[in-house]
PDB file of C-alpha atoms in Angstrom:
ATOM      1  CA  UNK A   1      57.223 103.814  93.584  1.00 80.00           C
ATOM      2  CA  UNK A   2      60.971 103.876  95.393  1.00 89.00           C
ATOM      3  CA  UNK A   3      60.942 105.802  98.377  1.00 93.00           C
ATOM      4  CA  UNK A   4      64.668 106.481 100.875  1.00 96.00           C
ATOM      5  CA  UNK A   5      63.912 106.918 104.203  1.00 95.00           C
ATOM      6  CA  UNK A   6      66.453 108.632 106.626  1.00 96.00           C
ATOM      7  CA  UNK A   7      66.891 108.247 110.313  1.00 96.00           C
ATOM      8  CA  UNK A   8      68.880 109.292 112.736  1.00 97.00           C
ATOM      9  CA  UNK A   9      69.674 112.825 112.776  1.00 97.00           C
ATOM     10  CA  UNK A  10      69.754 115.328 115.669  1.00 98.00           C
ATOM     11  CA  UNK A  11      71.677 117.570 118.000  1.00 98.00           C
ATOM     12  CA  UNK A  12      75.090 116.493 119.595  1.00 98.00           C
ATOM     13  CA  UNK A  13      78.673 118.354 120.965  1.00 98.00           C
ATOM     14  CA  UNK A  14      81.549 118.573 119.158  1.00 98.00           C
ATOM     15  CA  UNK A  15      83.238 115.538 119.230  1.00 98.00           C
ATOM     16  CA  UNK A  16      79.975 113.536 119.515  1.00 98.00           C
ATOM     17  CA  UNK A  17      78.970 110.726 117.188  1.00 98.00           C
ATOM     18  CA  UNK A  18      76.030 109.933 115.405  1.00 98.00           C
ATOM     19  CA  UNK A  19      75.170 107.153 113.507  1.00 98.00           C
ATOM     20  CA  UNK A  20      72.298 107.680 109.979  1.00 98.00           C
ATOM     21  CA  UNK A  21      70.545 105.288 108.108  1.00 98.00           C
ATOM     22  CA  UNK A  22      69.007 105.357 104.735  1.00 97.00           C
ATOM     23  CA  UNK A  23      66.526 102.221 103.601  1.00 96.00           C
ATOM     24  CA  UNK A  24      64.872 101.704 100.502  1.00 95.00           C
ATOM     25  CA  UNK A  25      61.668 100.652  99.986  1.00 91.00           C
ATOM     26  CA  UNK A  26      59.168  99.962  97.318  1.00 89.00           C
ATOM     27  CA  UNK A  27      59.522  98.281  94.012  1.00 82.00           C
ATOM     28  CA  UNK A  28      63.395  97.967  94.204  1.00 88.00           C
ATOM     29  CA  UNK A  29      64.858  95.498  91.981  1.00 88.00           C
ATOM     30  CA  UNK A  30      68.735  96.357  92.298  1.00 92.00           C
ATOM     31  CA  UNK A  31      70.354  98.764  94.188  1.00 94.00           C
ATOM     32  CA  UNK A  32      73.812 100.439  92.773  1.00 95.00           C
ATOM     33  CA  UNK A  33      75.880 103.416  94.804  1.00 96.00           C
ATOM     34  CA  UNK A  34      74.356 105.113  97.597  1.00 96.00           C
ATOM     35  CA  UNK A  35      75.428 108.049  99.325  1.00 97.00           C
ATOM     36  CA  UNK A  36      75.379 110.787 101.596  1.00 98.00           C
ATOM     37  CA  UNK A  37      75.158 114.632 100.490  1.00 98.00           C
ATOM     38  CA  UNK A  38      75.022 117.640 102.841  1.00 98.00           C
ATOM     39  CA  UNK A  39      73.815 121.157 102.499  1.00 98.00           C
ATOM     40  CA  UNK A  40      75.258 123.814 105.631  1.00 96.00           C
ATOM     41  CA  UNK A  41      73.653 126.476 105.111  1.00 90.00           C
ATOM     42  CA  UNK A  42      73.978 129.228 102.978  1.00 93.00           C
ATOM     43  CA  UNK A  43      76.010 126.876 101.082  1.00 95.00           C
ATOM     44  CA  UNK A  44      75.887 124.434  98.202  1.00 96.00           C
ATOM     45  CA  UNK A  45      75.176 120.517  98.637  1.00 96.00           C
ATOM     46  CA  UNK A  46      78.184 118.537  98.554  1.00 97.00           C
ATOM     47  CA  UNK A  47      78.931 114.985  98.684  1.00 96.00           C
ATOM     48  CA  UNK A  48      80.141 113.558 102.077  1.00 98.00           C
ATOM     49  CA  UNK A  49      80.393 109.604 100.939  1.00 98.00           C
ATOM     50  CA  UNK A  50      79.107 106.862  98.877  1.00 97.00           C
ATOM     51  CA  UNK A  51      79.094 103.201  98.202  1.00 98.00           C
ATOM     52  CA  UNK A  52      79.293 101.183  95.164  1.00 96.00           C
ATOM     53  CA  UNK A  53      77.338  98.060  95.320  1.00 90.00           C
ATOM     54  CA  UNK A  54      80.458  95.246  95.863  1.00 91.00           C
ATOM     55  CA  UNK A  55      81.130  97.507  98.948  1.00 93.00           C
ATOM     56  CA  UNK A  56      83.720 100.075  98.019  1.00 96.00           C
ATOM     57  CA  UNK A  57      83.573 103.597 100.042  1.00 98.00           C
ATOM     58  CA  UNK A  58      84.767 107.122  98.680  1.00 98.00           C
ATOM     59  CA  UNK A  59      85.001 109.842 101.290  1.00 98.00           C
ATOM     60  CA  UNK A  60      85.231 113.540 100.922  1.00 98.00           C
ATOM     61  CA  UNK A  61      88.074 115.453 102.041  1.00 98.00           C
ATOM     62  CA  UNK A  62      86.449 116.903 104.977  1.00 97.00           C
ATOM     63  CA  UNK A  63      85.454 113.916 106.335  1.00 98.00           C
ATOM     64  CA  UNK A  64      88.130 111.110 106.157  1.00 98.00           C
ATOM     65  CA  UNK A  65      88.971 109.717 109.168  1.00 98.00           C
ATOM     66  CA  UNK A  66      85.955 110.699 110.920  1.00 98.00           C
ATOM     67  CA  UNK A  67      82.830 109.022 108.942  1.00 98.00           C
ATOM     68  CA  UNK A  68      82.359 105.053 108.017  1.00 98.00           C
ATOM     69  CA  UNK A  69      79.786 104.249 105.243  1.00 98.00           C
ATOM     70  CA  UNK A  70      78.355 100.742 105.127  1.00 97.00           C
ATOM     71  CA  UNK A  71      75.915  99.147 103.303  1.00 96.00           C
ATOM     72  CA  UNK A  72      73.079  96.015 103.803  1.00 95.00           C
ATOM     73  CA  UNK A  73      72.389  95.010 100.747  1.00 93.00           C
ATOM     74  CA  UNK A  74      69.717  92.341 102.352  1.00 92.00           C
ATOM     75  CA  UNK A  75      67.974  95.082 103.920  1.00 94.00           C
ATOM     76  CA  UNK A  76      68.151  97.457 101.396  1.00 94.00           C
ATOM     77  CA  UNK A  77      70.218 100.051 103.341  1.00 96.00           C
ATOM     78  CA  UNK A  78      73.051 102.387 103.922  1.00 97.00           C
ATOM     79  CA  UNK A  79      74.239 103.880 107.111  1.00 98.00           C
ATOM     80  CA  UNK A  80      76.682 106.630 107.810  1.00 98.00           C
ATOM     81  CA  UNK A  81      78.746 106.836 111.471  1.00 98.00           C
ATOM     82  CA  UNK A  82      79.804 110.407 112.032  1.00 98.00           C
ATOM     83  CA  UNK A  83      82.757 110.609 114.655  1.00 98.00           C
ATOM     84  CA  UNK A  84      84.843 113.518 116.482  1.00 98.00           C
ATOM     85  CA  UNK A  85      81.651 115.608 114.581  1.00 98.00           C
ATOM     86  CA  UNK A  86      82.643 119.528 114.167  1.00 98.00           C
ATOM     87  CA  UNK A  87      80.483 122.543 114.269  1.00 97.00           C
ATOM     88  CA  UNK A  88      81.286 122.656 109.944  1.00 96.00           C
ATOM     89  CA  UNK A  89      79.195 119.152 109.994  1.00 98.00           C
ATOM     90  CA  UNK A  90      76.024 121.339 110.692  1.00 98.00           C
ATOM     91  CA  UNK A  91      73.854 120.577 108.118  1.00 98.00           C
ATOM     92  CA  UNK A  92      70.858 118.773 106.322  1.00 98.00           C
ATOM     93  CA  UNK A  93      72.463 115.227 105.455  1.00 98.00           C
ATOM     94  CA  UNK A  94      70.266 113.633 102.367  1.00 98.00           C
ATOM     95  CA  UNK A  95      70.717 110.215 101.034  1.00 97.00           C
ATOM     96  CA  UNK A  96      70.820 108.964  97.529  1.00 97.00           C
ATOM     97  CA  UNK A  97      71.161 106.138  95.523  1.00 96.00           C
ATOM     98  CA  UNK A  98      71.178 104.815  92.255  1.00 95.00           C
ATOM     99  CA  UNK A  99      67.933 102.397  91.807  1.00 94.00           C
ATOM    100  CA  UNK A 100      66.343  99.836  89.350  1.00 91.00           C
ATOM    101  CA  UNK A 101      63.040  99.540  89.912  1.00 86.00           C
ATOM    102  CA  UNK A 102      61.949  96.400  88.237  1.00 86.00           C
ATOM    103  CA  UNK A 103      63.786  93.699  85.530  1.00 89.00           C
ATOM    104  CA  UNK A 104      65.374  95.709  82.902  1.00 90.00           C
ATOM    105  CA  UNK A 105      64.137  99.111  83.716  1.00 89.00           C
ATOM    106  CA  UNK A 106      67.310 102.081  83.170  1.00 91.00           C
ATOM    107  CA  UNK A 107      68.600 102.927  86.491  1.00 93.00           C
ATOM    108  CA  UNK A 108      67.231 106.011  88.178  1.00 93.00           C
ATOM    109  CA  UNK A 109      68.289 108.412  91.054  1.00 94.00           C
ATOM    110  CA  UNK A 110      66.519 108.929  94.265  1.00 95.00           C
ATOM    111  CA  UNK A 111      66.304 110.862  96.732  1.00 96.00           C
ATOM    112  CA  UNK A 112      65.730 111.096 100.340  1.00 97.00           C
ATOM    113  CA  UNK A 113      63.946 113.395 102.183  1.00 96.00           C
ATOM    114  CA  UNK A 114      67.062 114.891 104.588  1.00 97.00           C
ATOM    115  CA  UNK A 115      67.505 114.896 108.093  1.00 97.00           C
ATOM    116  CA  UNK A 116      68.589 117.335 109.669  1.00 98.00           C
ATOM    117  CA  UNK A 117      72.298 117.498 111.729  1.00 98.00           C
ATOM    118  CA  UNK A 118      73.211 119.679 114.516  1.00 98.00           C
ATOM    119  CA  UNK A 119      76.477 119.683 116.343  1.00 98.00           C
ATOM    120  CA  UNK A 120      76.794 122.861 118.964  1.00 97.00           C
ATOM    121  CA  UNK A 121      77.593 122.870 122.254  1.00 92.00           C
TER     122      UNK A 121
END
């Protein structure tokens, strides 16, 4: 089985940073986008970023400018740096990503199991 495991989560000020990780592990053959959704709550989960595999990021609205996606393909990881973080960033931050499993198997979704963002002062 694939499993994501997050890291890095917690409480910081406005205008903090933090810096998340995401690593895959398991029977992972190939490893396609990965992302980063969010859910504030009382509101829906929404994309924040992603990754194709050759390296390319897309960035939602709300957070261009302020968050960097990368990717280890080596290590089987993503990592998202949150700068100049705002109360609105409050959330649970999941990762995702697009997985084959073994030699042609179809590519299936995964998810991670959220960490959890805070940023108050």
């Amino acid at each position: 089985q694939v499993q994501l495991v997050e890291s890095g989560g917690g409480l910081v000020q406005p205008g903090g940073s933090l810096r998340l990780s995401c690593a895959a592990s398991g029977s992972v053959f190939s490893i396609k986008t990965m992302g980063w959704y969010r859910q504030a709550p009382g509101k829906q989960r929404e994309y924040a970023a992603f990754i194709t595999n050759s390296g390319s990021p897309v960035y939602a609205n709300s957070v261009k400018g302020r968050f960097t996606i990368s990717r280890d393909n080596a290590k089987n990881t993503v990592y998202l740096q949150m700068n100049n973080l705002k109360p609105e960033d409050t959330g649970v931050y999941y990762c995702a990503a697009e997985i084959q499993y073994g030699p042609e198997t179809p590519v299936s979704n995964y998810w991670g199991q959220g960490t959890q963002v805070t940023v108050s002062s």
